[in-house]
PDB file of C-alpha atoms in Angstrom:
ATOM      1  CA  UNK G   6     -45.498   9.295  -9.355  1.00 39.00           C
ATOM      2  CA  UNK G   7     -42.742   8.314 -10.964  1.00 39.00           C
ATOM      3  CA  UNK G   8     -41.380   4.563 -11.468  1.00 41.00           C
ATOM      4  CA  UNK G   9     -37.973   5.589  -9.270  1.00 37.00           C
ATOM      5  CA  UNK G  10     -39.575   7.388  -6.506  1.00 36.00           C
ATOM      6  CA  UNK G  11     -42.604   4.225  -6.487  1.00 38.00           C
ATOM      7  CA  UNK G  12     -39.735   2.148  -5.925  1.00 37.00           C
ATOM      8  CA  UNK G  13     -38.108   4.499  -3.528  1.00 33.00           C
ATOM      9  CA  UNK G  14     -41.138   3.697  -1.333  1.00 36.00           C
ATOM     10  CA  UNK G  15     -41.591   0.219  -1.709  1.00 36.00           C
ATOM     11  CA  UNK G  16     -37.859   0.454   0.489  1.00 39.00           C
ATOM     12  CA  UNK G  17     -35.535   0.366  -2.612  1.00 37.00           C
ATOM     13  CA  UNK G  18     -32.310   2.214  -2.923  1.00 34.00           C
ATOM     14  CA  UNK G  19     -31.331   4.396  -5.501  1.00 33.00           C
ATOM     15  CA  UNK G  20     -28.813   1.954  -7.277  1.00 35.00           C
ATOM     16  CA  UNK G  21     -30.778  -1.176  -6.856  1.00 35.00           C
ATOM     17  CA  UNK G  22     -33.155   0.172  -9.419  1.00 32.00           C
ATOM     18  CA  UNK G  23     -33.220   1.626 -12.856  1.00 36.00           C
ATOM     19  CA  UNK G  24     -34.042   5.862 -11.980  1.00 35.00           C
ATOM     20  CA  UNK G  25     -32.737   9.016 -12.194  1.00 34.00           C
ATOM     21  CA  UNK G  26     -28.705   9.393 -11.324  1.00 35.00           C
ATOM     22  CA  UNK G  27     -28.511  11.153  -8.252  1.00 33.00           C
ATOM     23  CA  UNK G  28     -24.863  12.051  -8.272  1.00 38.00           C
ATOM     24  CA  UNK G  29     -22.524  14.290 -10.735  1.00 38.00           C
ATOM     25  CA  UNK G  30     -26.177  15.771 -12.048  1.00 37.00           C
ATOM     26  CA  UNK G  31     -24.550  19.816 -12.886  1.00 36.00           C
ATOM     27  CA  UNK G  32     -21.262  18.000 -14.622  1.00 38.00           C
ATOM     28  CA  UNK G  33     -20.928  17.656 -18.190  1.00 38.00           C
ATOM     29  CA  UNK G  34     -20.892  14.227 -19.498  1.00 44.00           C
ATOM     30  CA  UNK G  35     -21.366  12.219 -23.257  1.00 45.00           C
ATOM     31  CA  UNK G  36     -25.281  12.420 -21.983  1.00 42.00           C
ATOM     32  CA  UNK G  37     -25.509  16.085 -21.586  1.00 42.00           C
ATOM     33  CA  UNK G  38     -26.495  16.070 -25.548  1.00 40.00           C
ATOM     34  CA  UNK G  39     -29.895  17.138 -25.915  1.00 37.00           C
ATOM     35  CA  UNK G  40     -31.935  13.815 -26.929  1.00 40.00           C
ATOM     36  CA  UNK G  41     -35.366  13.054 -26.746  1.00 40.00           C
ATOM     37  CA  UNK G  42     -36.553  11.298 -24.072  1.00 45.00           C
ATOM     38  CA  UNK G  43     -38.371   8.093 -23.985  1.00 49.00           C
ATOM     39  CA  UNK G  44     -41.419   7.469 -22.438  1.00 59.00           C
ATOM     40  CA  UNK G  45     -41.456   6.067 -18.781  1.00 84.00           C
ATOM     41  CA  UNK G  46     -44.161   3.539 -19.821  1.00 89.00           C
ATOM     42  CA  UNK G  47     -41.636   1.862 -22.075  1.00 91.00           C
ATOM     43  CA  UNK G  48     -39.510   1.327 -19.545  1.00 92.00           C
ATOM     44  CA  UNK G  49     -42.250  -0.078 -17.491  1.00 93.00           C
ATOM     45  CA  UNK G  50     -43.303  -2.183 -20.066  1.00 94.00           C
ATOM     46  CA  UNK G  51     -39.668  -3.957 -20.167  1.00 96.00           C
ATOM     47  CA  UNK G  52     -40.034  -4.667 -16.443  1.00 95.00           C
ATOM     48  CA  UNK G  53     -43.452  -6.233 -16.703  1.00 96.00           C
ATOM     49  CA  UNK G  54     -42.028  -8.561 -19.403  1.00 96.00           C
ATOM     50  CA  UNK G  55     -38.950  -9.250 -17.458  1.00 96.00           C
ATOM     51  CA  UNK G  56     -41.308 -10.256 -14.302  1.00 96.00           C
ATOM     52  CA  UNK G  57     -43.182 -12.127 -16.703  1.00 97.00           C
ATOM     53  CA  UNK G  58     -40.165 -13.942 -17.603  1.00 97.00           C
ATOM     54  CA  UNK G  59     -38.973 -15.067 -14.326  1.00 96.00           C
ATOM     55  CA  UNK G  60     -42.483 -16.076 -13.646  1.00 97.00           C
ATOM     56  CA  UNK G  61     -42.952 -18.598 -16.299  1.00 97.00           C
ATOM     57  CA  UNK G  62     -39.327 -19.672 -15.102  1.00 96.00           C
ATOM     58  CA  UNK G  63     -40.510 -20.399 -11.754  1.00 96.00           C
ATOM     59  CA  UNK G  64     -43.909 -22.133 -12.784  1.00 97.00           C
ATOM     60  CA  UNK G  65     -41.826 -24.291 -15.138  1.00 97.00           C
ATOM     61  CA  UNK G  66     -39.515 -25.273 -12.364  1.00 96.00           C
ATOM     62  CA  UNK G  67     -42.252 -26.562 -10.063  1.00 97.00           C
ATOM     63  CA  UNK G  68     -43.982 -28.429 -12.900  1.00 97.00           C
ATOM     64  CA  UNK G  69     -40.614 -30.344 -13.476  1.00 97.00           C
ATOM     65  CA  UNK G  70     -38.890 -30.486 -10.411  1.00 96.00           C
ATOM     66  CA  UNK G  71     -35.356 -30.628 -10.001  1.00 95.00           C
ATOM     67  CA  UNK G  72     -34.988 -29.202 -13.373  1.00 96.00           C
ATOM     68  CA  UNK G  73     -33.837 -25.005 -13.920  1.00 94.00           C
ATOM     69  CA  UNK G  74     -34.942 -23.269 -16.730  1.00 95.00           C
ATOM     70  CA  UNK G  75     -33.012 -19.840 -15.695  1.00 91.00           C
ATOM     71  CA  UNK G  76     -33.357 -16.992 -18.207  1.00 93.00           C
ATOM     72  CA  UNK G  77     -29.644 -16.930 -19.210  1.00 91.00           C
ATOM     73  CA  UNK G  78     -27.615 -16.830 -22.172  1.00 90.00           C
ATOM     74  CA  UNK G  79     -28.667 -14.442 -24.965  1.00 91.00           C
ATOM     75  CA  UNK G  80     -31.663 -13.871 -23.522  1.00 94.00           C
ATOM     76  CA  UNK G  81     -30.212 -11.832 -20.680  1.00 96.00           C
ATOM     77  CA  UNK G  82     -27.646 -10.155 -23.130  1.00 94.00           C
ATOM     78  CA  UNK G  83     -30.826  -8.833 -25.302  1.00 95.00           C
ATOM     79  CA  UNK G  84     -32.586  -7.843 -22.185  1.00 97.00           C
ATOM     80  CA  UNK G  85     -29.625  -5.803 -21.496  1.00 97.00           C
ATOM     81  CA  UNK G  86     -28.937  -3.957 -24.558  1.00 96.00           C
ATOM     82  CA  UNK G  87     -33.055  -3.020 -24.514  1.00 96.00           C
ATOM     83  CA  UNK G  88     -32.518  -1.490 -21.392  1.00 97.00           C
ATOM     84  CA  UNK G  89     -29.766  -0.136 -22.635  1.00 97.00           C
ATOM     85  CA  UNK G  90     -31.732   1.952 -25.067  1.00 96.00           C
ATOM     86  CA  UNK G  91     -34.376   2.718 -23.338  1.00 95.00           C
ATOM     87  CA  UNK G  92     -32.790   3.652 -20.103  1.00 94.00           C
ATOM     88  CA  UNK G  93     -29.340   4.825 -21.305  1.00 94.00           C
ATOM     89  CA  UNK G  94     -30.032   6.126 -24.827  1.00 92.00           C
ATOM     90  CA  UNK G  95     -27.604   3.586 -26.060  1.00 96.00           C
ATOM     91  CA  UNK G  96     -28.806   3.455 -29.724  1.00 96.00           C
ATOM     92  CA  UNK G  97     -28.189  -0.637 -30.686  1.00 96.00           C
ATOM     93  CA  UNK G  98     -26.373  -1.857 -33.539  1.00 94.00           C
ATOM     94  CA  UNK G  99     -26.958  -5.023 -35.884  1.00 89.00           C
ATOM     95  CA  UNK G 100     -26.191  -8.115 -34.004  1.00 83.00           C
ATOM     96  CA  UNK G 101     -23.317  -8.858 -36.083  1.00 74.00           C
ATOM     97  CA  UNK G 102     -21.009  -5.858 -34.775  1.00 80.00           C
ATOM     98  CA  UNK G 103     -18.681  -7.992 -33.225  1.00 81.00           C
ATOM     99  CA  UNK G 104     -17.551  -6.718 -29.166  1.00 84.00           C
ATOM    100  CA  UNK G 105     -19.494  -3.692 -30.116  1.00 91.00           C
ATOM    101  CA  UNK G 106     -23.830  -3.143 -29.410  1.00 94.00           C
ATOM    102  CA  UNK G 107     -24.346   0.542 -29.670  1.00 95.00           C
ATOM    103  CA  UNK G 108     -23.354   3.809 -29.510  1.00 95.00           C
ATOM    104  CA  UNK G 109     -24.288   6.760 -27.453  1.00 94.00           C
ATOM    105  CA  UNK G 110     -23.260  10.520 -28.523  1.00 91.00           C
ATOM    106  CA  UNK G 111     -20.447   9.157 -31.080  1.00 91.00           C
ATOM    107  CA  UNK G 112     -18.873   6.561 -28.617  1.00 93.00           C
ATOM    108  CA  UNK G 113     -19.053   2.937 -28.808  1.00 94.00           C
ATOM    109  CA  UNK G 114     -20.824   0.893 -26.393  1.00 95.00           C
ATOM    110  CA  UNK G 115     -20.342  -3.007 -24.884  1.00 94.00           C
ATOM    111  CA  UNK G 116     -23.210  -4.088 -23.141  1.00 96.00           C
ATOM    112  CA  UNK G 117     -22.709  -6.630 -20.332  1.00 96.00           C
ATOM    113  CA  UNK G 118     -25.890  -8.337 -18.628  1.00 97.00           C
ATOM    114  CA  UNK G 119     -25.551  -9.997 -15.168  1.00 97.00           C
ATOM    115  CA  UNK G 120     -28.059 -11.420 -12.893  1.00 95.00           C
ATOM    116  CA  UNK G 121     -25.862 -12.619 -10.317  1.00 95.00           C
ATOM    117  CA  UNK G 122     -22.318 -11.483  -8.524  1.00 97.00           C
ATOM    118  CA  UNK G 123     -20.250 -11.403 -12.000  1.00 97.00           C
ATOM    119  CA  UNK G 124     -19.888 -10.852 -15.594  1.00 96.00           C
ATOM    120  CA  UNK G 125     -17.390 -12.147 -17.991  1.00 95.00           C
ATOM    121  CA  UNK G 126     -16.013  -9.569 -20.522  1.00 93.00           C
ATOM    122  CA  UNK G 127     -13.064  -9.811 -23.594  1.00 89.00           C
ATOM    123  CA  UNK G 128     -10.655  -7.447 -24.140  1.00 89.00           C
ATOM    124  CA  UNK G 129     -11.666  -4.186 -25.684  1.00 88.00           C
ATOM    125  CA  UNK G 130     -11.208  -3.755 -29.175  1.00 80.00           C
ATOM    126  CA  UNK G 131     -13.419  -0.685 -30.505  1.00 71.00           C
ATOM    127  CA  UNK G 132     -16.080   0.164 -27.615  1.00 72.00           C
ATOM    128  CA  UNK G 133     -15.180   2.977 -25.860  1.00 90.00           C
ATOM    129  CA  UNK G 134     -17.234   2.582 -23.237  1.00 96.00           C
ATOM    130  CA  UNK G 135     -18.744  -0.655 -21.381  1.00 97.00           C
ATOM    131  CA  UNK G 136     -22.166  -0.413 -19.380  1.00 98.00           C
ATOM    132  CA  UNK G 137     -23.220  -3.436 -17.099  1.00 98.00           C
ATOM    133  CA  UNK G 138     -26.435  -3.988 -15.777  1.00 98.00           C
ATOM    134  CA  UNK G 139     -28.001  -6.512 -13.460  1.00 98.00           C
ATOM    135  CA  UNK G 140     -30.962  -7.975 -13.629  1.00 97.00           C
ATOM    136  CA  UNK G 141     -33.426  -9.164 -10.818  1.00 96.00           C
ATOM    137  CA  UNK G 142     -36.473 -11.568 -10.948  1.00 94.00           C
ATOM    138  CA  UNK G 143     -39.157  -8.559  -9.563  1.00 95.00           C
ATOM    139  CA  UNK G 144     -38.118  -6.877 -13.262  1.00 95.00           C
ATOM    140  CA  UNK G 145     -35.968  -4.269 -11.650  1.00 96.00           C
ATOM    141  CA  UNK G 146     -32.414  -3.174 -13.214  1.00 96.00           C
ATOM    142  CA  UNK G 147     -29.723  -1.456 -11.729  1.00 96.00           C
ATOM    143  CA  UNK G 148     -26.391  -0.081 -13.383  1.00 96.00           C
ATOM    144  CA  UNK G 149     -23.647  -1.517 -12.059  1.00 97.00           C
ATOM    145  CA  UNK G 150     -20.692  -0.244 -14.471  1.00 98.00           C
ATOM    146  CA  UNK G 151     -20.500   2.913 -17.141  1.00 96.00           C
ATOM    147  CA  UNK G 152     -17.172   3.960 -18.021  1.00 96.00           C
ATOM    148  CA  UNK G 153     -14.482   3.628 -19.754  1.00 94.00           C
ATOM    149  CA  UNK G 154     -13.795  -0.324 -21.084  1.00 94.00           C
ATOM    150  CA  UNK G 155     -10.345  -0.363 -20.943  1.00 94.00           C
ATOM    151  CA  UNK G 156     -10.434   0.415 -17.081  1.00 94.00           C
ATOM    152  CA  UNK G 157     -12.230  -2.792 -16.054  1.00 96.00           C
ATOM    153  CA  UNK G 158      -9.405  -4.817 -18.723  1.00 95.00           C
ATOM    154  CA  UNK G 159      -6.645  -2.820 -17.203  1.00 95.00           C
ATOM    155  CA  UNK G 160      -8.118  -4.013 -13.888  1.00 96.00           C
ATOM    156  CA  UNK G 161      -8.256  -7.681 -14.512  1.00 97.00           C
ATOM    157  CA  UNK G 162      -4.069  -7.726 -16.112  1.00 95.00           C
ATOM    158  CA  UNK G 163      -3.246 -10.656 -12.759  1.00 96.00           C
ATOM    159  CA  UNK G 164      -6.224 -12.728 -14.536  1.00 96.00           C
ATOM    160  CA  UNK G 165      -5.582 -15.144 -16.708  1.00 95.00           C
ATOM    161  CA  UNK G 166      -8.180 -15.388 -19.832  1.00 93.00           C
ATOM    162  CA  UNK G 167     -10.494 -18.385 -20.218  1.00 94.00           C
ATOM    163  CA  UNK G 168     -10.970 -20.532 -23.309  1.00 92.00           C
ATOM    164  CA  UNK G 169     -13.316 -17.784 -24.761  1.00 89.00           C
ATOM    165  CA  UNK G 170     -10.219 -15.141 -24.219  1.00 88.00           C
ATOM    166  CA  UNK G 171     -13.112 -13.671 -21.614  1.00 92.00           C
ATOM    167  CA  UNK G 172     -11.526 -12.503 -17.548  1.00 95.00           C
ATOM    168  CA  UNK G 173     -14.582 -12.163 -14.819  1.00 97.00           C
ATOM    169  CA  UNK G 174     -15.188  -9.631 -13.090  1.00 98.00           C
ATOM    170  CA  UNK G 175     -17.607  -9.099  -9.790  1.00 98.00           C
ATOM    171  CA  UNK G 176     -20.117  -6.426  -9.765  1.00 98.00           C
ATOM    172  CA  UNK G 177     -18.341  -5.776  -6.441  1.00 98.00           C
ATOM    173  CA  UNK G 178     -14.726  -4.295  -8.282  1.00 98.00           C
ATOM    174  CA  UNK G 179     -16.996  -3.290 -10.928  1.00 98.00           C
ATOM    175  CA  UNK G 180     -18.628  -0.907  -8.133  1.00 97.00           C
ATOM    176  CA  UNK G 181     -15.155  -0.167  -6.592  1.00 97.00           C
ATOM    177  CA  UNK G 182     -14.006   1.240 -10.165  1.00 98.00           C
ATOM    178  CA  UNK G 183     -17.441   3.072 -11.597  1.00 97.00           C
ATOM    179  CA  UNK G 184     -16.309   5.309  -8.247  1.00 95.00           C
ATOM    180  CA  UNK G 185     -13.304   6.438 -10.373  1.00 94.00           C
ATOM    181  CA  UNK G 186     -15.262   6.730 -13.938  1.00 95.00           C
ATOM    182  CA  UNK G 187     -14.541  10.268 -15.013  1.00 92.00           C
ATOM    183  CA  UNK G 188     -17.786  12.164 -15.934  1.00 91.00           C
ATOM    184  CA  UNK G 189     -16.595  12.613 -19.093  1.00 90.00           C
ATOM    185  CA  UNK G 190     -17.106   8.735 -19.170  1.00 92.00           C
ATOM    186  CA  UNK G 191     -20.262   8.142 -18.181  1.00 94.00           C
ATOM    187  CA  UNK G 192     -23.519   7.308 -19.680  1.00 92.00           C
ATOM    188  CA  UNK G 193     -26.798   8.954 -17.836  1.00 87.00           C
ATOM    189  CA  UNK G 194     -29.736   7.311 -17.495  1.00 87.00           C
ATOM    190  CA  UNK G 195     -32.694   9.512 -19.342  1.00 81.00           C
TER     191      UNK G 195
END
């Protein structure tokens, strides 16, 4: 059985984990190049790790009460961009590529990593295309955004930039507009 339709029957949705797209499957998209697939245990493997993770997190916080040690920060960012590749095809770039952390079928890629009810993004200057994903505790992923960058900016022009010329978005308007991504846009999950 497969890791989307085990979690289809431990009572998960479709989009609250990382699976198969079930929508737009006969249109053509970037990810209807032919690319070999990775294995399903990788993917696996990156959930264990991210359970793993959280656990320590927890077991941390009740040895020293009242203090958090959240995953957060780059940490989250680099657990994005490895699902990115292994879930997305999204083949990752040096670390120094400024606003810019792969590419997938000739189009450049932002990654954005979220584990709670926004992300912060900059304006787009050379990625085509911006993927979010959120992260949960139980290791689990789920796309929340793949489209077109300049959509989400265009949708944040009211917003006022912060210090770190970043807007914020929620994953809720980030859902409202990935229902408006053409399919010429969007990245498929392997």
């Amino acid at each position: 059985m497969s890791a989307f339709h085990g979690s289809i029957n431990r009572g998960n949705l479709p989009q609250q984990i990382a699976g198969p797209r079930m929508d737009n499957q006969n249109q053509s998209s970037i990810a209807d190049v032919a690319r070999p697939c990775k294995s399903d245990a990788r993917a696996a493997g990156l959930r264990e790790k991210i359970r793993n993770i959280y656990a320590i997190a927890a077991e941390l916080e009740t040895m020293f009460p009242g203090r958090k040690f959240n995953p957060d920060g780059n940490m989250v960012g680099s657990i994005g961009e490895a699902i990115a590749e292994v879930e997305y095809r999204v083949e990752l770039f040096a670390l120094c590529t400024p606003g810019i952390d792969g590419a997938v079928c000739g189009r450049n890629v932002q990654i954005k990593t979220t584990q709670g009810r926004e992300v912060a993004v900059k304006k787009p200057k050379a990625a085509d295309l911006l993927l979010v994903i959120r992260i949960s505790s139980d290791g689990n992923w789920e796309r929340v955004y793949d489209g077109d960058s300049e959509r989400v900016w265009n949708a944040l022009a009211t917003q006022k930039e912060s210090f770190m010329r970043e807007k914020t978005i929620s994953v809720k308007r980030l859902r409202q507009l990935q229902a408006g991504v053409e399919d010429r846009d969007r990245i498929l999950p392997i």
